[in-house]
Amino acid sequence: MIGFLFPRCTNSVAPFWAILLLAPLVDLGAMLGDEPKPEPASRYAHTILADKPIGYWTMEGPEEKLVQNHASSGSALDGRLVKQVMLGQAGPRSPDYPLFSNDNRALLLDKSAGWIVVSDPGDQSPLDFDNGDSITVEAWINLQSLSEGQHVYILGKGRTNNPGVAGENQNYAFRMHGMEGTARVNFLFRNADNRPSQRDDFHRWDSKRGLVVDGRWHHVAFVYTFGDPDSARAVIDGQPGDGTWDIGGPTRKPPVVDNDELWIGSSMGGNPAISFHGRIDELALYRHLVPVERLAERYRAVFPDPREAEYAAAEKLPRGTVEVGLIESVPAQPGSVPLTAPPQYTYRQTSLAFGGVPRKYTASGVIDDRSNPYLLRARSWRSLDAQEGGIYSIVLRARSAAQLFIDGELVAQTPLMSKNADGHEAVPELKTGDRQDLRLLPAGYQEELVSVELTAGEHLFRLDALIGGPGQRAEVDELCVAIARDGEEFQLFTADDQPRRGMREKDWQAIKKEQRSALARLDAIQRQEASREWREYWDRRHALGRELIARQEGIAVPTGSSSNRVHNEIDQFINTRLDEAGITPVAVTDDYEFLRRVTVDTVGVTPSLDEIRQMLSDRRKGRRDRVIDRLLDDPRWADNWVGYWQDVLAENPGILKPKLNNTGPFRWWIYESFLDNKAIDQFVTELVMMEGSTYDGGPAGFAMATQNDVPMAAKAQVLTKAFLGIELKCARCHDAPFHPFKQEELFGLAAMLTGKKLDLPQTSVAQLGDNDRESLVTVSLAPGATILPHWPFPDLSPGELPASFKEGSRGLREELAARLTAPSNRRFAEVIVNRLWQRYLGVGLVDPVDDWDSADDRSSHQELLDYLASRFIESGYNLKQVAGMILRSHTYQRIVEGDAEAALFAAAQRRRMTAEQLLDSLFTISGKQITAELLTLDPQGRRPVESFLNLGRPTRAWQLTSLSNERDRPALALPMAQEVVEFLRVFGWRDSRPNPLTVREETATVLQPLTLANGVVGRRTAGLSDDNDLTELALEEIPLHRLIEKVTLRILSRPPTDSERKLFAALLSEGYSNRIRTLSLPEVEHKTRSRNAVSWSNHLSAEATRIKMEIERQVRQGDPPSERLQTDWRERMEDVIWALLNSPEFTFLP
Amino acid sequence: MTENHLSRRKLLQHSGAVGMMAATQATWLEGAEPPHGKADSCIFIWLGGGACHIDTFDPKRRGDPQGKKAGSAYNPIDTAIDGVQVCEHLPETARILDRTVLVRSCHHDVIDEHAAAVNRVHTGRPPTGTTIYPSIGSVTAHQLEARNDNVPAYVVMGYPSASRGPGFLGARNSYLYLTETSLGPAALKRPHDVTSVRQDRRNTLLDQLRSDYLRRNSRQRKVNNYVEASVAGMKLAGPEFMKVFELETESEELRARYGGEFGQRCLLARRLVQTGVRFVEVSFNLNFINGTGWDTHNEGQENQHRLIRQLDQALSTLIMDLEKHKRLDRTLVVVATEFGRPPEFDNRGGRGHYSKAFSMVLAGGGLQTGQVVGVTDELGKEILQDLVSLADFHATIYAAMGIDPSGLIYDGNRPVPITDSGTPIKRLFTG
C-alpha cells in the first residue's frame, strides 16, 4: 500500500506518517493522527476525505497559531501562522454555497502579507513530489485583489528563500495569475537542474479560462503527473479546462525536490507582490489524480435572481435622489463588488453626473486618502409615466471600468483603462460622439452608447464605476450617464422630481459649478464630524491656556498718550512709544481707502461695487468695525492665507516627477484650516503630526522632501523658522556662524520628527578642507555621529509638559508639537501675532519675523508684543481675534505719508499687493475665470500619483504651481496656465518653493509693469469680451458720467477725481449714445477653446506639439472682443480700463 | 547654543571673511591669476533631452540599432581639425570645426531624471536642500549686466524653468523669455489689436493718472521704484530693443541658411548679442522633428539624424555669421546638453541615458580653438584622458568671459563661490 501511494518510498523502515496511514479511513474521527482532533463536520469534508488527501486544511481550527491538517497524515502537517493571518473569517456558506454550513469559516490573508508554514517531515515525505508522482491540489478562494500580471501563491513547496536550501527550489506551486482581467489557475515548478539564474528551468502552466475577481467564493483545482506535461488540467467553478506551458515550456524533466517547507499564501520570504490577498478555505493536497469530474462536483453555488437582489438592496432607497456609496478596498476588476458590500461613505445628489466626490478625513479632520482603487456606486429610481415608455438612448462615460445596470440587468459598460502610457501613443481624436447634443468626450474617457426599451413604471438605475487602479490616479471628474428619449436631446440622468439638465458643454459647466459648492458643504460637515473628539481635546487645551494667562500678572496698557488718535489698546502702546520719540501719529484714511486696504488684506481681492455700496449705505456709527467683522467672516479669508503659508512652510508640489525638496500639495489642508478658522496651535500640531493624505492635500504631504538626504532636518528648519522665529538653515551642514545654534540642535529636532535617533549623513556635513585660512564655520559633529531626539530650546518651553498636552501619546512628534505650541512657550504666540502684524503693517514688531536672532531691535514694542500674545493665547489661538484687534486699530487705519513717518507706526507703510492678490483682483474685476488647463501633465489619469500630480483646475491664484519640467517640449506646455504662472512669478510669487520664506523679494522689475500692460492676464481684464463683467457695465443704460464712476470704483475702489472725469469723458463721449450694436443673431454662442487631448501618454507625437503650439497662439490672442459694442468706442473704453489698471495706484494698497 | 555668536554685521566687517566654501576653494593655478578671456557675450545652445555624444561629436565604430549592436549610428567624417572626426550629419560644422573646441570628457553622475541633470548642467553643481543655486545665465547677468542699459542681460528662448532661474540671486538676475521667435517676448510685445495710435492714447491716459498719483504720494521709495521700472519697461518695449526681434529685416538668403525654428532662434541670438544682451540660452528640443527630441529612447533614434542636420546647419551658420559680423571672438558659443547616451540600443532601437562621458562644444569666444579636449574609450563609455567636471566646464565659460570662477556671490549672508573649485581648461587660453 505504501508502495502504491508513494512509489519513491522504498525505505524498509516506514516513516511515522506512513504508519499512520495504515489506519482504515472509515472512522474519520478516530483516525486523525496521534492526538484527537475535532471532527470536520461538514458534508463537504466527508467528500474530500473520501478522496484520501495527504493534506487537508479546513481552516476551521480554533487554535490561534495553528491551521490543523485534517487528513490522515495528522498534526505533522499542521500549519504555523506567520504574521498577519486571520482565522475564523466567513468562508463559503449556505445558502449561497449549499455544500457548506452557515457558519463555515475560512482564513484571511491581509495585504500585509501573512502566510502559513507546513514543515517538511524529512526526506521522501508525502510533501515531496518527483517524476511519476501525481498531484491534485484544490481550494476555495475569495481573492480581494489581483493585479494584471500578478502571481499569488495559494500553496507552494520550496522557493521560500529559507537558509540552507537551494534558491528557486520550487517543487510545485499552486497559484493564481492575473491575466487579461481574469484570474487563471497557475502551476509552477522548477526542474531538478536548477541552474542559478537560468530562467528556463522554471516550468509554468496557465489555465486558458479564468475566474472574475468579484468578491465571491470560487473553487479551483489542478491535477498533474510529473513527467507528463500533457496531464495538466484545471477545474474552475465546476468547469474542467486545458492550459498552456510557458517559460521553460512543457518538460519531462523531474522537479527539484528537497526538505524545504510548504507555504500557504505566500512564498519567497513573504514578498507581498506574490502573496495571496483574500480568503482561502478547504485546501486539499493529494498524491494521486482525483478525477476532474469529481473535482467539478465540489462547486455548488446558488445566487438570487439579479433583479430581485437589486430591488431588495434598494428597498430603503428614497425616490427623487441619487444615492452614492463609496466602497474602498475593492479588487481592480469590474463587476467584483457584491450588492451587499457596505460603503465607507454615503451621500446623495440629484444626478448621475460626477464632477468630483467628497473628500475623506482622518479623526483629526485632515484630508485622507481612499483606497486605490475604490468603487463609486450610485443608485436611483426613475419612474416613467404611461406616455414615457419607449426606446431610449443611453450614454455612459467613464475613465476606467464602469457598468450601468437597469433593474439588475447590465445595459452598458466601459473597460478597464489601459495601462500603457509611455508617451509614444497617438493623440486621441476628440469625438463629438454620434450626436451634436453631447459635449465632446474628454481625453482619456471612454463611452458606450446603447439603446434600451424602458416600459412605463419604476426602474432602478445603478452605476458602478471603478475609480483608479494600480499605478493610476483615483480621480472622478467627468463620470456621467445621460439619457435621451427617441428623437429627443440627451439629458444628464437626474432623479425623479429634479430639474432636467442637457448634456452640452454649458450644462456640464453649470452642473460642475453647483457640485463644487455642494461638495465643499459636504466636506465641511464631514471634517467637523470626523474630528469631534480632536476638537474637544483642543477646547480643553485652550481652557488651560486661558487659566495660565489668568494666573499671570497682566501687561498694563499704557494710558494718557498725548494723541487722541486711538481706537483701541494697540494704539495706546504705539502712541506712547511715539510720544517718547516725539512723533505725532497721522490721521486715518478716508472710507474708500480704508475699504480697499482692509478688503485686500483680509480676503485678498479688491472690493466689489456692492461691497462699496454696502459700506456707504451704512450710516450708523462704527461702520468700519462692521466692515471688518463682515470680512473676517468671509470664506475668502482662507484664500488670502494659503499663499502666505505655502511660502512659510515651503509647500512645493511638483506636477512631474520629484525634484529637489518637493512636498505633497498640502495646500488643501492649509485652505481648509483657514476656512474653519482652526486654532493656530492645532494647525501647527497637525502639521507636525504629518498625517492623512500625502499626494492629495493632507498634512502628510509636509513630511516629504524629495532628493533630500535628511528630510526631517529640512522640516525641523521650516518649523523653527515659521513658529519660533529661529533660523537653523546654516545648522543643516555646520554650526551656524551668524546664529547661536549648533548642528546638533537641528538634528535633535529632526530626530524627534523621525521618531528615533539619527545618524548624520556624510552629505550633511560641510567639508572644511585643510586650508590654512581660519574658517568662520565650525563643525562640531562628525559624519555618522548619532543624535538622539531632544528638544533643544529649554529656554522656550521649559520643564515637563502637562500630561493633557500629550493626550494622544503618539510619540515624539506629538511631544515636539506640544513643546512648540504650549502656552508656556510664549515665543510661539509672539511669533504668530508678530507675523499678523507684519502682514497688515508691512513690518514686524520684531523684524525679520522669521529670524529673531537677526532682528536689530527687539525691545521697541516688547510690551505690545507681550500684550497681543496674551490676548492670542486667551482667545484659544484664534487668529481672527488678534487680526480684528489690529485691523480696528487707529494704527492700521492710518494714511501713508512718505517713508520716514512709517517708522514706529506713526503712519502706514506703502505696500504693494502680493502677486496672488493682484491676479485674483484682476479676475474679480472682470468676473472671468482663470481658465487654466487642468494642472497636470497626465489629464488622462493613467500615471501613478507619486510622479504625476493633478492639482485641479485653479480658481484662485494660490492653486497654481510650477509648470517647469526641464524638458522644453512644447507638447508638455500648459499655455493657458503658463501665462498666469508667469504673471504671478513676475510679481514675486514663487513657482517652486524648496525653501521657506516669509517676506518675498520686493524689487520692482521692468517686467512687472510690462506684464500687466501687455501680458495675457492684463489683456483679458481690459479686453471687453462677452464674458467680461466690465462689458456688461458698458452696456448698462446709464449716462456716461455714471459709467466712468462705476468703472473707476470697480478698478480703484474710489470715485474718479475731477480731472479723471474730464479726461475719460473727453475720450468716451464721442459715439457713446450709439455704442451698442443690435445684433441680428439672437445670441452669440460663446466660443470655447478647443479642448485638449494631449497627455503624457501621447506627448511625443508631432500632433501633440502642433496642438499645443496652436493653443499657445490662441492664448496669446486673448479673448475675442464683444460684438455688442461698436469697435471704435469699445477700443477707447478698453484704453481707459487699461490706464486705470496700469496706474501704480492699482498695484499699491492705499 | 554656541558661545561665539557672531552678528551679521561683525561678520561682514571681518576682513577676508569668505566663509566655509571659500576655505575649500583650490586656486586654479598656484600663484597665477585666473585666465581672463575677452568674450563679452555668450550664446548657450541647449540640446534638451541629452544628445548622444557618439552620434554627434565623438563618433565611434558603427553599431546597429536594429541588430542591437552597440556603437555609433552613423559614419564618421573628417573635419577642419586634423585627425578629428565627427558624425556624417555634421558636414558644415566639420568644415569649420577649427573655430570650435570639442570637449569630449564631460561627466557627472545624474541619469535617472532629466530635471536633475538639467539643473546640474545649468548650475554646475549638485543641489543642496538649503539653497537654490543660480543658473550660469543668471550668474553672468549678475556679474556683467547687459552691455547696454536698454536691453536685458539674459534672454531665454525656450520654456521658463527653475534651472534657468536666478536662484538666490533674485528676480533682477532672471531672464526674459520667449517660446517662439515669431511670438516674441510675451510681456514686451504689444497686443496685436493695440495699434500705435491706441498705444499713444493709452500712454497719454496713463501718464496723467500716474503723475496724479505720484503727486499725491511723493517721497515713497517703493512707488518711485515701481514708476521708474515702468518707464524703463516702456523703453525696453520700445523700438530699439523690439527691432531686434524683426528677423524679417534679415536677408531671405541668410534666414534660409539658418534653417527652421531652431535656426531662426540662433539668428535671433546673434541679433540679441549684437544689441548688448550678455547671455542668450537657445533651446533646441523641438520634439516634433523626430518624436522625442534629443531624448532618443525607442523610435526617437530613427530620425535623430534630422535633428543633427538642423543643428549642423544652424550652428555652422551662426559661427560664420558671427565671424562675418566680427563678433565671433567676443561671443562664446556653447553647445550643452544634460548628458550623453550609451552606445547600446534599447528594445525599440533607441538609446537610454548616459552621463559618465559625454561631449559639449565651445566655439569662438577668443579661445584657442581647433582643439579637442578629452579622449574616451572605443565606445565612448569611459574617459581616458583630461576629465572635465561640470565645475571645470563652467569655470572655462566664466573665464572666457572674464569672470573669476572663484569669485564670490552671496546667498543672503552666506558666501558662495561662483563655481565649486572649477578650474578653467588652461590650454584654451592664450599665454
mmCIF file of N, CA, C and O in Angstrom, chain A residues 424 657 661 738 740 742 745 767 771 776 854 856 899 910 966-969 982 995 1001 1014 1059 1100 1105 1112-1113 1117 1131 1134-1135 1138 1145, chain B residues 1-2 5 8 11 23-24 129 159 161 163-164 170-171 177 179-180 182 187 198 201-202 216-217 220-222 283 285 288 291 295 298 413:
data_model
loop_
_atom_site.group_PDB
_atom_site.id
_atom_site.type_symbol
_atom_site.label_atom_id
_atom_site.label_comp_id
_atom_site.label_asym_id
_atom_site.label_seq_id
_atom_site.Cartn_x
_atom_site.Cartn_y
_atom_site.Cartn_z
ATOM 1 N N HIS A 424 4.384 57.494 -26.262
ATOM 2 C CA HIS A 424 4.510 57.268 -27.703
ATOM 3 C C HIS A 424 3.179 56.979 -28.392
ATOM 4 O O HIS A 424 3.142 56.568 -29.541
ATOM 5 N N LYS A 657 7.194 64.223 -11.647
ATOM 6 C CA LYS A 657 8.321 63.522 -11.026
ATOM 7 C C LYS A 657 9.024 64.395 -9.994
ATOM 8 O O LYS A 657 9.123 65.600 -10.144
ATOM 9 N N ASN A 661 13.457 68.876 -2.958
ATOM 10 C CA ASN A 661 12.570 69.324 -1.880
ATOM 11 C C ASN A 661 11.098 69.432 -2.290
ATOM 12 O O ASN A 661 10.391 70.321 -1.834
ATOM 13 N N PHE A 738 26.177 82.774 12.118
ATOM 14 C CA PHE A 738 25.540 84.053 12.449
ATOM 15 C C PHE A 738 24.504 83.888 13.560
ATOM 16 O O PHE A 738 23.803 84.810 13.898
ATOM 17 N N PRO A 740 23.189 81.594 17.238
ATOM 18 C CA PRO A 740 23.709 80.828 18.376
ATOM 19 C C PRO A 740 23.265 79.366 18.345
ATOM 20 O O PRO A 740 22.817 78.846 19.345
ATOM 21 N N LYS A 742 23.857 75.215 17.179
ATOM 22 C CA LYS A 742 24.744 74.156 16.702
ATOM 23 C C LYS A 742 23.942 73.172 15.871
ATOM 24 O O LYS A 742 22.741 73.039 16.012
ATOM 25 N N GLU A 745 21.529 70.764 17.474
ATOM 26 C CA GLU A 745 20.199 71.200 17.887
ATOM 27 C C GLU A 745 19.171 70.938 16.790
ATOM 28 O O GLU A 745 18.073 70.458 17.043
ATOM 29 N N GLN A 767 32.421 70.332 4.249
ATOM 30 C CA GLN A 767 33.832 69.945 4.134
ATOM 31 C C GLN A 767 34.661 71.208 4.330
ATOM 32 O O GLN A 767 34.563 72.127 3.540
ATOM 33 N N ASN A 771 42.744 73.964 4.579
ATOM 34 C CA ASN A 771 43.296 75.253 4.207
ATOM 35 C C ASN A 771 43.819 75.960 5.455
ATOM 36 O O ASN A 771 43.293 75.812 6.538
ATOM 37 N N LEU A 776 35.351 80.583 9.455
ATOM 38 C CA LEU A 776 34.390 81.142 10.407
ATOM 39 C C LEU A 776 33.389 80.090 10.838
ATOM 40 O O LEU A 776 32.615 80.268 11.736
ATOM 41 N N SER A 854 18.358 87.795 14.194
ATOM 42 C CA SER A 854 18.945 88.810 13.331
ATOM 43 C C SER A 854 18.254 90.155 13.494
ATOM 44 O O SER A 854 18.598 91.107 12.817
ATOM 45 N N ASP A 856 17.328 93.731 14.582
ATOM 46 C CA ASP A 856 18.167 94.812 15.092
ATOM 47 C C ASP A 856 17.737 95.222 16.493
ATOM 48 O O ASP A 856 18.539 95.427 17.379
ATOM 49 N N ASP A 899 8.059 107.842 3.507
ATOM 50 C CA ASP A 899 8.657 106.660 4.110
ATOM 51 C C ASP A 899 8.999 106.860 5.577
ATOM 52 O O ASP A 899 8.832 105.965 6.397
ATOM 53 N N ARG A 910 3.660 102.085 2.730
ATOM 54 C CA ARG A 910 3.156 101.783 1.389
ATOM 55 C C ARG A 910 3.434 100.313 1.120
ATOM 56 O O ARG A 910 4.559 99.838 1.278
ATOM 57 N N GLU A 966 11.665 71.088 -17.164
ATOM 58 C CA GLU A 966 13.047 70.975 -17.642
ATOM 59 C C GLU A 966 13.148 70.125 -18.898
ATOM 60 O O GLU A 966 14.184 69.562 -19.193
ATOM 61 N N ARG A 967 12.075 69.988 -19.626
ATOM 62 C CA ARG A 967 12.143 69.158 -20.827
ATOM 63 C C ARG A 967 11.989 69.986 -22.095
ATOM 64 O O ARG A 967 12.259 69.508 -23.178
ATOM 65 N N ASP A 968 11.484 71.218 -21.952
ATOM 66 C CA ASP A 968 11.395 72.108 -23.098
ATOM 67 C C ASP A 968 10.559 71.558 -24.232
ATOM 68 O O ASP A 968 10.733 71.949 -25.375
ATOM 69 N N ARG A 969 9.701 70.626 -23.947
ATOM 70 C CA ARG A 969 8.898 70.074 -25.033
ATOM 71 C C ARG A 969 7.599 70.875 -25.118
ATOM 72 O O ARG A 969 6.847 70.934 -24.152
ATOM 73 N N GLU A 982 3.323 82.893 -15.101
ATOM 74 C CA GLU A 982 4.347 83.905 -15.369
ATOM 75 C C GLU A 982 3.960 85.248 -14.748
ATOM 76 O O GLU A 982 4.799 85.968 -14.217
ATOM 77 N N ASN A 995 12.541 76.135 -0.329
ATOM 78 C CA ASN A 995 12.923 76.640 1.000
ATOM 79 C C ASN A 995 11.834 77.529 1.568
ATOM 80 O O ASN A 995 11.091 78.153 0.830
ATOM 81 N N GLU A 1001 10.925 88.813 -2.143
ATOM 82 C CA GLU A 1001 11.727 89.846 -2.754
ATOM 83 C C GLU A 1001 10.790 90.929 -3.289
ATOM 84 O O GLU A 1001 9.785 90.634 -3.935
ATOM 85 N N ASN A 1014 1.046 94.368 -21.083
ATOM 86 C CA ASN A 1014 0.977 93.640 -22.352
ATOM 87 C C ASN A 1014 0.640 92.169 -22.220
ATOM 88 O O ASN A 1014 0.350 91.510 -23.204
ATOM 89 N N SER A 1059 -10.308 115.562 -12.493
ATOM 90 C CA SER A 1059 -9.514 115.548 -13.720
ATOM 91 C C SER A 1059 -9.690 114.226 -14.469
ATOM 92 O O SER A 1059 -9.702 114.184 -15.686
ATOM 93 N N LEU A 1100 4.806 62.698 -27.150
ATOM 94 C CA LEU A 1100 5.948 62.623 -28.059
ATOM 95 C C LEU A 1100 5.521 62.612 -29.524
ATOM 96 O O LEU A 1100 6.350 62.587 -30.417
ATOM 97 N N THR A 1105 2.522 68.252 -30.290
ATOM 98 C CA THR A 1105 3.242 69.516 -30.358
ATOM 99 C C THR A 1105 2.436 70.537 -31.146
ATOM 100 O O THR A 1105 2.295 71.692 -30.735
ATOM 101 N N GLU A 1112 -1.211 77.729 -27.734
ATOM 102 C CA GLU A 1112 -0.400 78.847 -27.260
ATOM 103 C C GLU A 1112 -0.706 80.109 -28.073
ATOM 104 O O GLU A 1112 -0.840 81.201 -27.527
ATOM 105 N N ARG A 1113 -0.835 79.934 -29.383
ATOM 106 C CA ARG A 1113 -1.167 81.087 -30.223
ATOM 107 C C ARG A 1113 -2.538 81.654 -29.869
ATOM 108 O O ARG A 1113 -2.713 82.861 -29.765
ATOM 109 N N GLN A 1117 -3.671 85.447 -28.287
ATOM 110 C CA GLN A 1117 -4.644 86.349 -28.910
ATOM 111 C C GLN A 1117 -5.531 87.017 -27.882
ATOM 112 O O GLN A 1117 -6.092 88.075 -28.120
ATOM 113 N N GLU A 1131 -12.821 100.162 -28.194
ATOM 114 C CA GLU A 1131 -11.365 100.269 -28.039
ATOM 115 C C GLU A 1131 -10.987 101.442 -27.141
ATOM 116 O O GLU A 1131 -10.066 101.340 -26.321
ATOM 117 N N GLU A 1134 -11.675 100.360 -23.649
ATOM 118 C CA GLU A 1134 -10.614 99.433 -23.212
ATOM 119 C C GLU A 1134 -9.360 100.199 -22.820
ATOM 120 O O GLU A 1134 -8.667 99.835 -21.861
ATOM 121 N N ASP A 1135 -9.069 101.260 -23.548
ATOM 122 C CA ASP A 1135 -7.864 102.028 -23.241
ATOM 123 C C ASP A 1135 -7.989 102.721 -21.882
ATOM 124 O O ASP A 1135 -7.015 102.831 -21.132
ATOM 125 N N TRP A 1138 -7.497 100.036 -19.337
ATOM 126 C CA TRP A 1138 -6.066 99.701 -19.327
ATOM 127 C C TRP A 1138 -5.279 100.712 -18.487
ATOM 128 O O TRP A 1138 -4.445 100.337 -17.658
ATOM 129 N N GLU A 1145 -1.432 103.202 -8.765
ATOM 130 C CA GLU A 1145 -2.469 103.204 -7.733
ATOM 131 C C GLU A 1145 -3.175 101.858 -7.662
ATOM 132 O O GLU A 1145 -3.636 101.445 -6.602
ATOM 133 N N MET B 1 23.704 75.935 22.745
ATOM 134 C CA MET B 1 23.931 77.104 21.896
ATOM 135 C C MET B 1 25.396 77.522 21.938
ATOM 136 O O MET B 1 26.039 77.436 22.978
ATOM 137 N N THR B 2 25.907 77.964 20.831
ATOM 138 C CA THR B 2 27.331 78.269 20.777
ATOM 139 C C THR B 2 27.643 79.568 21.499
ATOM 140 O O THR B 2 26.807 80.434 21.658
ATOM 141 N N HIS B 5 28.786 83.871 19.269
ATOM 142 C CA HIS B 5 27.714 84.274 18.375
ATOM 143 C C HIS B 5 28.145 85.518 17.603
ATOM 144 O O HIS B 5 28.301 86.595 18.159
ATOM 145 N N ARG B 8 25.756 89.410 12.087
ATOM 146 C CA ARG B 8 25.984 89.505 10.661
ATOM 147 C C ARG B 8 26.915 90.675 10.352
ATOM 148 O O ARG B 8 27.809 90.595 9.547
ATOM 149 N N LEU B 11 30.415 89.970 11.070
ATOM 150 C CA LEU B 11 30.988 89.053 10.105
ATOM 151 C C LEU B 11 31.422 89.790 8.847
ATOM 152 O O LEU B 11 32.485 89.546 8.304
ATOM 153 N N ALA B 23 36.919 78.345 1.914
ATOM 154 C CA ALA B 23 38.028 77.684 2.568
ATOM 155 C C ALA B 23 38.421 76.415 1.810
ATOM 156 O O ALA B 23 39.567 75.986 1.873
ATOM 157 N N THR B 24 37.485 75.855 1.082
ATOM 158 C CA THR B 24 37.801 74.627 0.357
ATOM 159 C C THR B 24 38.274 74.930 -1.063
ATOM 160 O O THR B 24 38.656 74.049 -1.806
ATOM 161 N N GLY B 129 19.851 71.030 -0.018
ATOM 162 C CA GLY B 129 18.491 71.242 0.444
ATOM 163 C C GLY B 129 18.240 72.634 0.982
ATOM 164 O O GLY B 129 17.108 73.019 1.229
ATOM 165 N N TYR B 159 11.183 77.292 -22.736
ATOM 166 C CA TYR B 159 10.187 77.442 -21.683
ATOM 167 C C TYR B 159 10.840 77.872 -20.390
ATOM 168 O O TYR B 159 11.979 77.508 -20.103
ATOM 169 N N SER B 161 12.025 77.847 -16.742
ATOM 170 C CA SER B 161 12.296 76.699 -15.887
ATOM 171 C C SER B 161 13.129 77.126 -14.702
ATOM 172 O O SER B 161 13.843 78.123 -14.758
ATOM 173 N N SER B 163 15.658 75.665 -13.438
ATOM 174 C CA SER B 163 17.102 75.523 -13.638
ATOM 175 C C SER B 163 17.711 76.727 -14.339
ATOM 176 O O SER B 163 18.889 77.002 -14.191
ATOM 177 N N ARG B 164 16.911 77.423 -15.139
ATOM 178 C CA ARG B 164 17.426 78.584 -15.844
ATOM 179 C C ARG B 164 17.315 79.845 -14.987
ATOM 180 O O ARG B 164 17.695 80.928 -15.409
ATOM 181 N N GLY B 170 18.036 86.290 -7.062
ATOM 182 C CA GLY B 170 16.831 87.129 -7.080
ATOM 183 C C GLY B 170 16.395 87.581 -8.456
ATOM 184 O O GLY B 170 17.131 87.527 -9.440
ATOM 185 N N ALA B 171 15.164 88.093 -8.482
ATOM 186 C CA ALA B 171 14.453 88.377 -9.731
ATOM 187 C C ALA B 171 15.215 89.293 -10.682
ATOM 188 O O ALA B 171 15.052 89.206 -11.889
ATOM 189 N N TYR B 177 11.996 85.734 -21.486
ATOM 190 C CA TYR B 177 11.914 84.518 -22.291
ATOM 191 C C TYR B 177 10.911 84.651 -23.419
ATOM 192 O O TYR B 177 10.008 85.465 -23.392
ATOM 193 N N THR B 179 8.945 81.726 -26.299
ATOM 194 C CA THR B 179 8.854 80.304 -26.627
ATOM 195 C C THR B 179 8.897 80.087 -28.128
ATOM 196 O O THR B 179 9.043 78.969 -28.582
ATOM 197 N N GLU B 180 8.740 81.161 -28.904
ATOM 198 C CA GLU B 180 8.784 81.010 -30.345
ATOM 199 C C GLU B 180 9.259 82.332 -30.916
ATOM 200 O O GLU B 180 8.784 83.394 -30.501
ATOM 201 N N SER B 182 8.644 83.884 -33.604
ATOM 202 C CA SER B 182 7.649 84.759 -34.232
ATOM 203 C C SER B 182 6.718 85.387 -33.195
ATOM 204 O O SER B 182 6.081 86.394 -33.469
ATOM 205 N N ALA B 187 5.737 89.675 -22.569
ATOM 206 C CA ALA B 187 5.362 90.905 -21.876
ATOM 207 C C ALA B 187 5.763 92.148 -22.664
ATOM 208 O O ALA B 187 5.269 93.240 -22.411
ATOM 209 N N ARG B 198 -3.417 103.611 -30.689
ATOM 210 C CA ARG B 198 -4.019 103.244 -29.400
ATOM 211 C C ARG B 198 -2.983 103.278 -28.287
ATOM 212 O O ARG B 198 -3.260 103.703 -27.173
ATOM 213 N N ARG B 201 -2.486 106.684 -27.174
ATOM 214 C CA ARG B 201 -3.638 107.130 -26.380
ATOM 215 C C ARG B 201 -3.543 106.559 -24.967
ATOM 216 O O ARG B 201 -3.756 107.246 -23.971
ATOM 217 N N ARG B 202 -3.213 105.283 -24.899
ATOM 218 C CA ARG B 202 -3.067 104.640 -23.597
ATOM 219 C C ARG B 202 -2.004 105.343 -22.762
ATOM 220 O O ARG B 202 -2.213 105.617 -21.577
ATOM 221 N N ARG B 216 0.178 112.835 -5.363
ATOM 222 C CA ARG B 216 -0.463 112.548 -4.072
ATOM 223 C C ARG B 216 0.427 111.703 -3.163
ATOM 224 O O ARG B 216 0.203 111.634 -1.967
ATOM 225 N N ASN B 217 1.408 111.016 -3.755
ATOM 226 C CA ASN B 217 2.230 110.087 -2.958
ATOM 227 C C ASN B 217 3.711 110.295 -3.200
ATOM 228 O O ASN B 217 4.420 109.397 -3.641
ATOM 229 N N GLN B 220 7.944 108.402 -1.630
ATOM 230 C CA GLN B 220 7.809 106.981 -1.300
ATOM 231 C C GLN B 220 8.669 106.144 -2.239
ATOM 232 O O GLN B 220 8.411 106.052 -3.428
ATOM 233 N N ARG B 221 9.664 105.550 -1.620
ATOM 234 C CA ARG B 221 10.650 104.823 -2.393
ATOM 235 C C ARG B 221 10.024 103.729 -3.251
ATOM 236 O O ARG B 221 10.330 103.582 -4.420
ATOM 237 N N LYS B 222 9.126 102.945 -2.651
ATOM 238 C CA LYS B 222 8.547 101.811 -3.388
ATOM 239 C C LYS B 222 7.804 102.282 -4.629
ATOM 240 O O LYS B 222 7.909 101.682 -5.694
ATOM 241 N N SER B 283 17.162 77.126 -26.708
ATOM 242 C CA SER B 283 16.790 75.737 -26.504
ATOM 243 C C SER B 283 16.466 75.080 -27.843
ATOM 244 O O SER B 283 15.772 75.643 -28.671
ATOM 245 N N ASN B 285 14.884 71.734 -28.564
ATOM 246 C CA ASN B 285 14.278 70.447 -28.269
ATOM 247 C C ASN B 285 12.909 70.410 -28.904
ATOM 248 O O ASN B 285 11.905 70.256 -28.266
ATOM 249 N N PHE B 288 8.938 67.559 -32.318
ATOM 250 C CA PHE B 288 8.167 67.029 -33.443
ATOM 251 C C PHE B 288 9.061 66.607 -34.609
ATOM 252 O O PHE B 288 8.647 65.897 -35.496
ATOM 253 N N GLY B 291 10.030 63.119 -32.912
ATOM 254 C CA GLY B 291 9.210 62.496 -31.874
ATOM 255 C C GLY B 291 9.711 62.774 -30.481
ATOM 256 O O GLY B 291 8.975 63.290 -29.656
ATOM 257 N N ASP B 295 16.083 63.225 -26.670
ATOM 258 C CA ASP B 295 15.882 62.130 -25.718
ATOM 259 C C ASP B 295 15.460 60.886 -26.503
ATOM 260 O O ASP B 295 14.317 60.441 -26.449
ATOM 261 N N ASN B 298 13.623 54.577 -27.696
ATOM 262 C CA ASN B 298 12.714 53.895 -28.619
ATOM 263 C C ASN B 298 12.813 54.416 -30.047
ATOM 264 O O ASN B 298 13.889 54.534 -30.593
ATOM 265 N N ASN B 413 23.636 86.204 3.638
ATOM 266 C CA ASN B 413 24.962 86.475 4.180
ATOM 267 C C ASN B 413 25.928 85.323 3.957
ATOM 268 O O ASN B 413 27.043 85.327 4.447
#
